Coordinates of C-alpha atoms in Angstrom, one line a residue:
Chain A
M1433 CA 95.1 93.9 108.0
S1434 CA 91.9 91.9 108.3
T1435 CA 93.6 88.6 107.8
C1436 CA 93.2 86.9 111.2
A1437 CA 90.1 84.8 110.3
S1438 CA 91.9 81.5 110.2
V1439 CA 94.2 82.1 113.1
I1440 CA 94.8 78.9 115.1
P1441 CA 94.7 79.1 118.9
I1442 CA 98.0 79.8 120.6
T1443 CA 98.9 77.2 123.2
N1444 CA 100.7 78.3 126.3
A1445 CA 101.9 74.9 127.3
N1446 CA 105.7 74.5 127.5
P1447 CA 106.8 71.6 125.5
E1448 CA 109.7 69.3 126.2
P1449 CA 113.0 71.1 125.3
R1450 CA 113.9 70.2 121.8
A1451 CA 117.4 69.3 120.5
W1452 CA 117.5 72.0 117.8
G1453 CA 120.9 70.8 116.7
D1454 CA 119.2 67.7 115.5
L1455 CA 117.0 69.8 113.2
V1456 CA 119.3 72.7 112.1
R1457 CA 122.8 71.8 110.7
E1458 CA 125.3 74.0 109.0
N1459 CA 124.3 72.9 105.5
Q1460 CA 121.0 71.2 106.1
V1461 CA 117.6 71.8 107.8
H1462 CA 115.1 69.2 108.7
G1463 CA 111.8 69.2 106.8
S1464 CA 109.7 69.0 109.9
L1465 CA 110.7 72.6 110.7
Y1466 CA 108.1 73.6 108.1
T1467 CA 105.4 71.1 108.8
D1468 CA 105.3 70.5 112.6
P1469 CA 102.5 72.6 114.2
T1470 CA 104.1 72.4 117.6
I1471 CA 107.3 74.0 116.2
F1472 CA 105.1 76.8 114.8
Q1473 CA 103.7 77.4 118.3
E1474 CA 107.2 77.6 119.7
E1475 CA 108.2 80.1 117.0
L1476 CA 105.3 82.3 117.9
R1477 CA 106.6 82.5 121.5
K1478 CA 110.3 82.7 120.8
I1479 CA 110.5 84.7 117.7
W1480 CA 107.2 86.5 116.9
F1481 CA 106.2 87.4 120.6
R1482 CA 109.8 88.0 121.8
T1483 CA 112.0 89.7 119.2
W1484 CA 111.5 93.0 117.3
V1485 CA 108.9 92.6 114.7
Y1486 CA 108.1 95.2 112.0
V1487 CA 104.5 96.5 112.4
G1488 CA 103.9 99.6 110.2
H1489 CA 105.2 102.9 109.0
E1490 CA 104.5 106.2 110.7
S1491 CA 103.2 107.6 107.4
E1492 CA 100.3 105.2 107.6
V1493 CA 99.0 107.3 110.6
P1494 CA 100.0 110.7 109.5
K1495 CA 97.7 112.8 111.7
P1496 CA 96.9 112.8 115.4
N1497 CA 94.1 110.2 116.2
D1498 CA 94.7 108.2 113.0
Y1499 CA 94.8 104.4 113.4
V1500 CA 95.4 101.4 111.3
M1501 CA 94.9 97.7 111.9
K1502 CA 98.2 95.7 111.9
S1503 CA 99.5 92.5 113.2
I1504 CA 102.4 90.8 115.0
G1505 CA 102.3 87.2 113.7
P1506 CA 98.6 86.1 114.0
E1507 CA 98.0 88.6 116.7
P1508 CA 95.8 91.6 115.7
I1509 CA 97.4 94.9 116.7
L1510 CA 96.2 98.5 116.4
M1511 CA 98.7 101.1 115.5
T1512 CA 97.5 104.4 116.7
R1513 CA 98.7 108.0 116.9
D1514 CA 97.3 109.7 120.0
R1515 CA 96.3 113.4 120.1
E1516 CA 99.8 114.4 121.1
G1517 CA 101.3 112.6 118.1
R1518 CA 102.8 109.6 119.9
I1519 CA 102.5 106.1 118.3
H1520 CA 101.0 103.2 120.3
L1521 CA 100.7 99.5 119.5
L1522 CA 97.6 98.1 121.2
H1523 CA 96.2 94.6 121.2
N1524 CA 92.7 94.7 119.6
R1525 CA 91.0 92.9 122.5
C1526 CA 88.6 94.3 125.1
P1527 CA 89.9 93.5 128.6
H1528 CA 86.3 92.8 129.7
R1529 CA 85.0 89.9 127.6
G1530 CA 87.7 89.7 124.9
N1531 CA 85.7 91.3 122.0
R1532 CA 87.5 93.2 119.2
V1533 CA 87.3 96.9 119.9
C1534 CA 88.0 97.9 116.3
M1535 CA 86.8 96.3 113.1
T1536 CA 87.6 99.0 110.6
E1537 CA 90.9 98.7 108.7
K1538 CA 92.0 102.3 109.2
G1539 CA 90.5 105.7 110.1
S1540 CA 90.6 108.4 112.7
A1541 CA 89.3 107.9 116.2
R1542 CA 89.9 109.6 119.6
S1543 CA 88.6 106.4 121.3
F1544 CA 87.5 102.9 120.6
T1545 CA 84.3 101.5 122.0
C1546 CA 83.7 97.8 122.5
P1547 CA 80.3 97.1 120.9
Y1548 CA 79.5 94.3 123.4
H1549 CA 79.2 96.3 126.7
G1550 CA 80.2 99.8 125.7
W1551 CA 83.6 99.9 127.4
T1552 CA 85.5 102.9 125.9
F1553 CA 89.3 103.3 125.5
T1554 CA 91.3 106.4 124.5
N1555 CA 93.6 105.8 121.5
D1556 CA 96.6 105.4 123.9
G1557 CA 94.9 102.3 125.3
A1558 CA 93.6 103.7 128.6
L1559 CA 90.1 102.8 129.9
R1560 CA 88.0 105.9 129.6
G1561 CA 84.9 104.5 131.0
Y1562 CA 82.2 101.9 131.1
P1563 CA 78.5 102.2 131.3
F1564 CA 76.6 101.8 134.6
P1565 CA 79.8 102.4 136.6
S1566 CA 78.2 101.8 140.0
G1567 CA 78.6 98.2 139.3
Y1568 CA 82.4 98.6 139.5
E1569 CA 82.9 100.2 142.8
G1570 CA 86.4 100.1 144.1
V1571 CA 87.8 98.7 140.8
D1572 CA 91.2 100.1 139.6
R1573 CA 90.5 101.4 136.1
S1574 CA 94.2 101.7 135.3
E1575 CA 94.4 97.9 135.3
L1576 CA 91.7 97.6 132.7
G1577 CA 93.1 99.4 129.6
L1578 CA 93.8 97.7 126.3
G1579 CA 96.9 95.4 126.2
K1580 CA 100.0 97.2 125.0
V1581 CA 102.9 95.8 123.0
A1582 CA 105.6 96.0 125.6
R1583 CA 108.2 97.9 123.6
V1584 CA 107.6 100.2 120.6
A1585 CA 110.4 101.9 118.7
S1586 CA 110.8 103.3 115.3
Y1587 CA 113.7 103.9 113.0
K1588 CA 113.3 106.5 110.2
G1589 CA 109.5 106.0 110.3
F1590 CA 109.6 102.2 110.4
V1591 CA 107.7 101.1 113.5
F1592 CA 108.7 97.9 115.3
G1593 CA 107.2 96.3 118.3
S1594 CA 108.5 93.7 120.8
M1595 CA 106.1 91.9 123.2
A1596 CA 109.1 91.1 125.5
Q1597 CA 109.6 93.7 128.3
E1598 CA 113.4 93.3 128.0
G1599 CA 115.9 92.4 125.3
P1600 CA 118.2 94.0 122.8
S1601 CA 117.3 97.6 121.8
L1602 CA 115.8 98.1 118.3
E1603 CA 119.2 99.6 117.2
E1604 CA 121.0 96.5 118.5
H1605 CA 118.5 94.3 116.7
L1606 CA 118.7 96.2 113.4
G1607 CA 122.5 96.5 113.3
A1608 CA 123.6 96.8 109.8
A1609 CA 120.1 96.9 108.5
M1610 CA 120.0 100.5 109.7
Q1611 CA 122.4 101.5 107.0
A1612 CA 120.2 99.8 104.4
I1613 CA 117.2 101.9 105.7
D1614 CA 119.4 105.0 105.6
A1615 CA 120.4 104.2 101.9
L1616 CA 116.7 103.7 101.1
C1617 CA 115.7 107.0 102.6
L1618 CA 118.5 108.7 100.6
T1619 CA 116.8 107.8 97.4
S1620 CA 114.2 110.4 98.3
P1621 CA 115.1 114.0 97.7
E1622 CA 113.6 114.8 101.1
G1623 CA 115.3 111.8 102.8
E1624 CA 112.0 110.1 103.7
V1625 CA 110.0 107.2 102.5
E1626 CA 106.2 106.9 102.9
V1627 CA 103.8 104.1 102.9
T1628 CA 100.6 105.6 101.5
A1629 CA 99.5 103.4 98.5
G1630 CA 97.5 100.8 100.4
F1631 CA 98.5 97.1 100.6
L1632 CA 97.9 94.0 98.5
K1633 CA 97.3 91.0 100.7
H1634 CA 98.5 87.8 99.2
K1635 CA 97.8 84.6 101.0
V1636 CA 99.9 81.4 100.5
K1637 CA 99.5 77.9 101.7
S1638 CA 103.1 77.8 103.0
N1639 CA 105.2 78.1 106.1
W1640 CA 106.5 81.7 106.7
K1641 CA 110.1 80.6 106.7
F1642 CA 109.9 79.6 102.9
L1643 CA 109.0 83.2 102.2
V1644 CA 111.8 84.7 104.4
E1645 CA 114.4 82.4 102.7
N1646 CA 113.1 83.2 99.2
E1647 CA 113.5 87.0 99.7
T1648 CA 117.3 86.9 99.5
D1649 CA 117.7 83.8 97.5
G1650 CA 119.5 84.9 94.4
Y1651 CA 119.5 81.4 92.9
H1652 CA 115.8 81.2 91.9
P1653 CA 115.1 84.3 89.9
S1654 CA 116.7 83.0 86.6
F1655 CA 114.3 80.0 86.8
V1656 CA 111.1 81.0 88.6
H1657 CA 111.0 84.4 86.8
A1658 CA 112.3 83.3 83.4
S1659 CA 108.8 83.9 81.8
I1660 CA 108.7 87.5 82.6
F1661 CA 112.4 88.2 82.1
E1662 CA 111.9 86.7 78.6
V1663 CA 109.0 88.7 77.5
A1664 CA 109.6 92.0 79.3
K1665 CA 113.3 92.3 78.3
S1666 CA 113.9 93.2 82.0
G1667 CA 117.5 93.9 83.2
I1668 CA 116.9 92.0 86.4
G1669 CA 117.7 88.5 85.1
S1670 CA 121.4 89.2 84.6
L1671 CA 121.8 90.5 88.1
Y1672 CA 121.2 87.0 89.4
S1673 CA 123.3 85.1 86.8
S1674 CA 126.3 83.0 87.7
D1675 CA 128.7 85.6 86.3
S1676 CA 127.0 88.5 88.1
T1677 CA 129.3 90.7 90.3
A1678 CA 126.5 91.2 92.8
V1679 CA 126.9 89.5 96.1
S1680 CA 124.7 87.9 98.8
R1681 CA 125.4 88.9 102.3
Y1682 CA 124.5 87.9 105.9
F1683 CA 124.4 90.7 108.4
G1684 CA 123.7 88.9 111.6
Q1685 CA 120.5 89.0 113.7
G1686 CA 118.8 87.1 110.9
H1687 CA 119.1 90.0 108.4
S1688 CA 120.5 89.3 104.9
E1689 CA 120.7 91.0 101.5
N1690 CA 121.4 90.8 97.9
D1691 CA 123.8 93.6 97.2
L1692 CA 123.3 94.5 93.6
R1693 CA 125.4 97.7 93.7
P1694 CA 128.6 96.1 92.1
E1695 CA 126.5 95.4 89.0
F1696 CA 124.9 98.9 88.9
R1697 CA 128.3 100.5 89.5
K1698 CA 129.7 98.5 86.6
R1699 CA 126.9 99.7 84.4
D1700 CA 127.5 103.3 85.6
V1701 CA 124.0 104.5 84.5
P1702 CA 121.9 106.5 86.9
M1703 CA 118.5 104.8 87.5
S1704 CA 119.6 101.6 85.9
W1705 CA 118.5 100.0 89.1
F1706 CA 115.0 101.0 88.3
N1707 CA 115.5 99.8 84.7
T1708 CA 115.3 103.3 83.2
T1709 CA 117.5 106.4 82.8
A1710 CA 117.6 109.7 84.6
D1711 CA 116.4 111.7 81.5
R1712 CA 113.1 109.8 81.8
L1713 CA 112.7 111.2 85.2
P1714 CA 113.7 114.8 84.8
E1715 CA 111.8 116.3 87.9
Y1716 CA 113.2 113.6 90.1
T1717 CA 116.7 114.1 88.8
R1718 CA 116.5 117.8 89.4
S1719 CA 115.2 117.4 93.0
M1720 CA 117.9 114.9 93.8
E1721 CA 120.7 117.1 92.4
A1722 CA 119.2 120.1 94.4
A1723 CA 119.1 118.1 97.6
Y1724 CA 122.5 116.2 97.4
G1725 CA 124.6 118.0 94.8
V1726 CA 125.1 116.7 91.3
E1727 CA 128.0 114.3 92.1
Q1728 CA 126.4 112.7 95.2
A1729 CA 122.9 112.5 93.6
R1730 CA 124.6 110.6 90.7
K1731 CA 126.1 108.1 93.1
I1732 CA 122.8 107.6 94.9
M1733 CA 121.0 107.2 91.6
I1734 CA 123.5 104.6 90.4
D1735 CA 123.5 102.5 93.6
G1736 CA 119.8 102.4 93.9
T1737 CA 117.8 101.0 96.8
P1738 CA 118.6 98.0 99.0
H1739 CA 117.2 94.4 98.6
I1740 CA 117.3 93.4 102.2
M1741 CA 115.3 91.0 104.4
I1742 CA 115.0 92.4 108.0
Y1743 CA 114.3 89.3 110.1
P1744 CA 111.7 88.1 110.7
N1745 CA 109.2 89.9 108.6
L1746 CA 110.2 93.1 106.7
F1747 CA 111.5 92.7 103.2
I1748 CA 112.6 95.8 101.4
A1749 CA 112.6 94.9 97.8
E1750 CA 114.1 98.0 96.0
I1751 CA 110.7 99.5 95.1
Q1752 CA 108.3 98.0 97.5
I1753 CA 108.1 96.5 101.0
F1754 CA 106.7 93.1 102.0
V1755 CA 105.5 92.4 105.4
I1756 CA 105.4 88.7 106.1
Q1757 CA 102.7 87.4 108.4
P1758 CA 102.5 83.8 109.6
L1759 CA 99.0 82.5 110.3
A1760 CA 99.6 78.8 110.8
F1761 CA 102.5 76.4 110.1
N1762 CA 101.2 76.1 106.6
E1763 CA 99.6 79.5 105.9
S1764 CA 101.1 83.0 105.5
V1765 CA 100.2 86.3 104.2
Q1766 CA 102.5 88.8 102.3
H1767 CA 101.3 92.3 102.7
V1768 CA 102.9 94.3 99.9
T1769 CA 102.9 98.0 98.8
A1770 CA 104.9 100.3 96.7
L1771 CA 107.4 102.5 98.5
Q1772 CA 106.8 106.2 97.9
F1773 CA 109.7 108.6 98.1
K1774 CA 108.8 112.0 99.6
G1775 CA 109.2 114.8 97.1
A1776 CA 109.3 112.5 94.0
P1777 CA 105.8 112.3 92.4
D1778 CA 107.0 111.4 88.9
L1779 CA 109.1 108.4 90.4
N1780 CA 106.3 107.5 92.8
R1781 CA 103.7 107.0 90.0
R1782 CA 106.1 104.6 88.3
L1783 CA 106.9 102.9 91.5
R1784 CA 103.2 102.2 92.0
Q1785 CA 102.7 101.0 88.4
Q1786 CA 105.7 98.7 88.6
T1787 CA 104.7 97.3 91.9
M1788 CA 101.2 96.5 90.7
G1789 CA 102.6 94.7 87.8
S1790 CA 105.0 92.6 89.7
V1791 CA 103.5 91.6 93.1
G1792 CA 100.2 90.5 94.7
P1793 CA 98.0 87.6 93.7
A1794 CA 98.3 88.2 90.0
G1795 CA 101.7 89.7 89.8
F1796 CA 104.1 88.9 87.0
L1797 CA 106.7 87.9 89.6
L1798 CA 105.0 87.0 92.8
A1799 CA 102.3 84.7 91.7
D1800 CA 105.2 82.5 90.5
D1801 CA 107.1 82.8 93.8
A1802 CA 103.9 81.9 95.6
E1803 CA 103.6 78.8 93.5
M1804 CA 107.0 77.8 94.6
Y1805 CA 106.3 78.3 98.3
E1806 CA 103.2 76.3 98.0
R1807 CA 104.9 73.4 96.1
T1808 CA 107.8 73.4 98.5
Q1809 CA 105.3 73.2 101.4
L1810 CA 103.6 70.2 99.7
G1811 CA 107.0 68.8 98.9
V1812 CA 108.4 68.7 102.4
Q1813 CA 105.5 66.7 103.6
A1814 CA 106.8 63.8 101.5
K1815 CA 108.9 61.4 103.5
S1816 CA 112.2 61.2 101.8
P1817 CA 114.8 62.7 101.8
E1818 CA 114.1 64.3 105.2
W1819 CA 116.6 67.0 105.0
L1820 CA 116.8 70.1 102.8
Y1821 CA 120.2 71.1 101.4
L1822 CA 121.7 74.6 101.9
G1823 CA 125.3 74.1 100.9
R1824 CA 125.4 76.2 97.7
G1825 CA 128.5 78.4 97.8
K1826 CA 129.8 77.2 101.1
H1827 CA 133.3 76.6 99.7
R1828 CA 133.6 80.2 98.4
E1829 CA 131.9 82.0 101.3
R1830 CA 134.2 84.8 102.6
T1831 CA 134.2 87.8 104.9
D1832 CA 133.9 91.4 103.6
E1833 CA 135.8 94.4 104.9
N1834 CA 133.1 95.0 107.5
G1835 CA 133.2 91.4 108.8
Y1836 CA 130.0 90.2 107.2
L1837 CA 129.8 86.9 105.4
I1838 CA 129.4 87.2 101.7
G1839 CA 128.9 84.8 98.9
D1840 CA 128.3 85.1 95.1
A1841 CA 124.9 86.5 93.9
T1842 CA 123.4 83.0 93.7
D1843 CA 124.9 81.5 96.9
E1844 CA 123.0 80.4 100.0
T1845 CA 125.0 82.4 102.4
P1846 CA 121.9 84.4 103.5
T1847 CA 119.9 81.2 104.1
R1848 CA 122.5 79.6 106.2
G1849 CA 122.8 82.7 108.3
I1850 CA 119.1 82.9 108.8
W1851 CA 119.1 79.4 110.0
R1852 CA 121.9 79.9 112.4
H1853 CA 120.0 82.9 113.9
Y1854 CA 116.8 80.8 114.0
R1855 CA 118.6 78.1 116.0
S1856 CA 120.0 80.6 118.5
L1857 CA 116.5 82.1 119.0
M1858 CA 114.8 78.7 119.5
E1859 CA 117.5 77.4 121.8
A1860 CA 117.0 80.4 124.1
A1861 CA 114.8 79.3 127.1
Chain B
M1329 CA 61.7 96.5 76.7
N1330 CA 61.4 96.6 73.0
V1331 CA 62.7 94.1 70.5
E1332 CA 65.9 96.1 69.8
D1333 CA 66.7 96.2 73.5
L1334 CA 66.1 92.4 73.8
L1335 CA 68.4 91.8 70.8
L1336 CA 71.1 94.0 72.3
H1337 CA 70.8 92.3 75.6
H1338 CA 71.2 89.0 73.8
E1339 CA 74.2 90.2 71.9
V1340 CA 75.9 91.6 75.0
S1341 CA 75.2 88.4 77.0
Q1342 CA 76.6 86.2 74.2
F1343 CA 79.8 88.5 74.2
I1344 CA 80.2 88.0 77.9
Y1345 CA 79.7 84.3 77.7
R1346 CA 82.2 84.0 75.0
E1347 CA 84.7 85.9 77.0
A1348 CA 84.0 83.6 79.9
R1349 CA 84.6 80.5 77.7
L1350 CA 87.9 81.8 76.3
Q1351 CA 89.1 82.5 79.9
D1352 CA 88.0 79.1 81.2
N1353 CA 89.7 77.4 78.2
H1354 CA 92.9 79.5 78.5
E1355 CA 92.5 80.7 74.9
Y1356 CA 94.7 83.7 75.6
D1357 CA 95.0 85.1 72.0
A1358 CA 91.3 84.9 71.3
W1359 CA 90.7 86.6 74.6
E1360 CA 93.2 89.4 73.9
A1361 CA 91.6 90.0 70.6
L1362 CA 88.4 91.0 72.4
W1363 CA 90.1 94.2 73.6
T1364 CA 90.1 97.6 72.0
D1365 CA 93.4 99.3 71.4
D1366 CA 92.9 101.5 74.5
G1367 CA 91.5 98.7 76.8
V1368 CA 92.0 98.8 80.5
Y1369 CA 91.9 95.7 82.7
W1370 CA 91.3 96.6 86.4
I1371 CA 91.0 94.4 89.5
P1372 CA 90.8 96.7 92.5
A1373 CA 92.0 95.7 96.0
N1374 CA 90.6 96.9 99.2
G1375 CA 87.0 97.6 98.1
D1376 CA 85.9 99.1 94.8
T1377 CA 86.3 102.8 95.4
S1378 CA 90.1 103.0 95.5
D1379 CA 91.8 105.2 92.9
P1380 CA 94.2 102.9 90.8
E1381 CA 96.3 105.9 90.0
L1382 CA 97.1 106.4 93.7
E1383 CA 96.6 103.0 95.4
M1384 CA 97.5 99.4 94.8
S1385 CA 95.3 97.3 92.6
I1386 CA 95.6 93.6 92.1
I1387 CA 95.7 94.2 88.3
Y1388 CA 95.7 97.6 86.6
D1389 CA 96.8 96.8 83.0
N1390 CA 96.8 99.1 80.1
R1391 CA 96.6 97.5 76.7
S1392 CA 100.3 96.9 76.4
R1393 CA 100.5 95.2 79.8
I1394 CA 97.5 93.0 78.8
A1395 CA 99.6 91.9 75.9
L1396 CA 102.6 91.3 78.2
R1397 CA 100.4 89.2 80.4
V1398 CA 99.4 87.1 77.5
R1399 CA 103.0 86.7 76.2
Q1400 CA 104.0 85.6 79.7
F1401 CA 101.4 82.8 79.6
H1402 CA 102.8 81.7 76.2
T1403 CA 106.3 81.1 77.5
G1404 CA 105.1 78.0 79.2
K1405 CA 107.1 79.1 82.2
R1406 CA 104.4 81.1 84.0
Y1407 CA 104.5 78.5 86.8
S1408 CA 101.5 79.8 88.7
Q1409 CA 99.6 78.7 85.6
S1410 CA 101.8 75.8 84.6
P1411 CA 99.9 73.5 84.9
R1412 CA 96.9 75.6 84.2
S1413 CA 94.2 75.8 86.7
P1414 CA 91.1 74.0 85.5
L1415 CA 88.4 76.7 85.6
R1416 CA 84.7 76.9 85.1
R1417 CA 82.6 80.0 85.6
V1418 CA 79.0 81.0 85.7
I1419 CA 78.0 84.5 84.6
S1420 CA 74.7 85.9 85.5
N1421 CA 72.6 89.1 86.2
V1422 CA 73.7 90.7 82.9
E1423 CA 72.4 94.2 82.8
I1424 CA 73.0 97.0 80.4
L1425 CA 73.4 100.1 82.6
E1426 CA 74.2 102.7 79.9
N1427 CA 74.0 102.8 76.1
D1428 CA 74.7 105.8 74.0
G1429 CA 74.5 103.9 70.7
T1430 CA 78.1 102.9 70.4
A1431 CA 79.5 102.6 73.9
L1432 CA 77.9 100.5 76.6
V1433 CA 78.3 100.0 80.3
V1434 CA 77.3 96.5 81.3
T1435 CA 77.4 94.7 84.7
A1436 CA 77.3 91.0 85.5
N1437 CA 78.0 88.7 88.4
A1438 CA 80.5 85.9 88.2
I1439 CA 81.3 82.8 90.2
V1440 CA 84.5 81.1 89.2
F1441 CA 85.5 77.6 90.3
E1442 CA 89.3 77.1 90.3
A1443 CA 91.0 73.7 90.9
H1444 CA 94.6 74.0 92.0
A1445 CA 97.2 72.0 93.9
R1446 CA 96.6 74.1 97.0
G1447 CA 93.0 73.2 96.9
D1448 CA 89.8 74.3 95.2
T1449 CA 88.9 78.0 95.3
I1450 CA 85.6 79.8 94.6
W1451 CA 86.0 83.3 93.4
G1452 CA 83.0 85.6 93.3
S1453 CA 82.9 89.0 91.6
R1454 CA 80.8 91.8 90.2
N1455 CA 82.2 92.6 86.7
E1456 CA 81.7 95.9 85.0
Y1457 CA 82.4 96.1 81.3
Q1458 CA 82.8 99.1 79.0
L1459 CA 81.9 97.7 75.6
R1460 CA 82.3 99.6 72.3
R1461 CA 81.1 98.7 68.8
E1462 CA 84.0 98.6 66.4
G1463 CA 83.5 97.5 62.8
G1464 CA 80.1 96.1 63.7
T1465 CA 81.2 93.9 66.5
L1466 CA 81.5 94.5 70.3
R1467 CA 84.9 94.9 71.9
M1468 CA 86.0 95.4 75.5
A1469 CA 87.4 98.9 76.2
G1470 CA 87.3 98.3 80.0
K1471 CA 86.8 95.4 82.4
K1472 CA 86.7 95.9 86.1
V1473 CA 86.5 92.9 88.3
V1474 CA 85.4 93.7 91.8
L1475 CA 86.1 90.5 93.8
T1476 CA 83.7 90.1 96.7
N1477 CA 86.5 89.4 99.1
N1478 CA 89.1 91.8 97.8
E1479 CA 89.5 93.5 101.2
R1480 CA 90.9 90.1 102.6
A1481 CA 94.1 88.3 101.8
L1482 CA 93.7 86.3 98.6
Y1483 CA 95.5 83.3 97.2
S1484 CA 97.3 83.6 93.9
M1485 CA 95.0 84.3 91.0
A1486 CA 97.2 84.2 87.9
F1487 CA 94.6 83.0 85.5
L1488 CA 92.4 85.3 83.5
I1489 CA 89.5 86.4 85.7

């Protein structure tokens, strides 16, 4: 992801402790949370460089020695697969003079050579050698490898990194989000998703939190996307109407979802979630029935895939994934690609076509979302009122049978949960 | 270059300038009418060698999706173009690369200036046109817009480029 050109320097100074309770209330957040560059710096340290952040998918480096340029926040990261098949997350910075050791988006390499003085590193990050080694007599080479992301873990092919040596495990961080990833994988007849279609990189002049909040905001689609719902006769609009039986849910750890299954179950039509019918995907239907049995396949094909925001940066949006990257307090990038389900070529083609139509800089949906992020960013710079209101649906918020908070499809239950989590992360020392 | 070639080059240039004016002026219906019934509008991402049937493109519209795009503009609720971006573009380096009598492959460079609330943006591209003569006039059967910076992250680009 070659999107680090406008990265602002990261300060290491520890600012005075902030009273976060003065900025994040139960039903309101202060506008400065989106506009204060010093808050952004603190978020990098306490969220992006501490918690688990989604980096990439194992299918992006399918073979030994494959690599791809990724990021954790503004930080450039190389995701590599070594010759034994293990995955590594390496900082793209030569330990000698700080140069980038890789400038190519993706490829295959057993080693990376810094062009400045020729230091060479194996694809697991170890220093392999430097020219004219007599100049380094007595130096411990093992201390001069590429920086490594402290913890790397993956769940069903989704690779996460944490720059903190210690903290909750990935499983603890994901919590209920693991079930959503499980449900996503079940939509493949082979139980696996792949990320192989290449990314669209859509830049917005907006704080990253506006993007996160928007992903499970079920209130905006009827308005922001009215133009495309009107002309494409899409079935999406009614999912987010005030009489929809769909719910919004907060899972904890910052993760939230719009659960559309109640609506799809009411419709009782397999593949309605994809705005089509099973008979238009005969190959896929056959493979699903062969893999799971007719009854179970039907259930899976009615329920469809999840719409879940895995905090802070992975959004699984039914047919595609978004990876949110903050560059500055007022600049972010959304990396988007179509999900591909292993063993479902006829579905995959339509997933790509539909994704290209809806997302990216010219997408029927996303260009309008992006317009909203940018206008809200301009808006919160205005002086009054200072606070943003998040109280929608508070009076009807309830707890589901698993103990998660739920609200109606258009309620701000997810957003309130996200901010409670944000506050707890930022209050931590 | 003989006189026929000069006349053809002039006709092709005038066609491309007209397309540019319709785009700059947001004359969506007149722009849509330039397309043949099998037209394909393609804006690749990540270089110009990707296969749009396998990889993401910024736009990969068949004729019916071009029509959908135009209908979306007409709702007045395409917020990324409401208000519309003031646009002005310069087209240059028009060359006819292939000509078999009815079908032409033409290339041109474009610089587009866009004014927007987020700030002004300059878009540069190499455009490739597949033109076909239908009923005596030229129509677009294909337009590929290779943005100079399409390997990088791009701001929204919801106007006609």
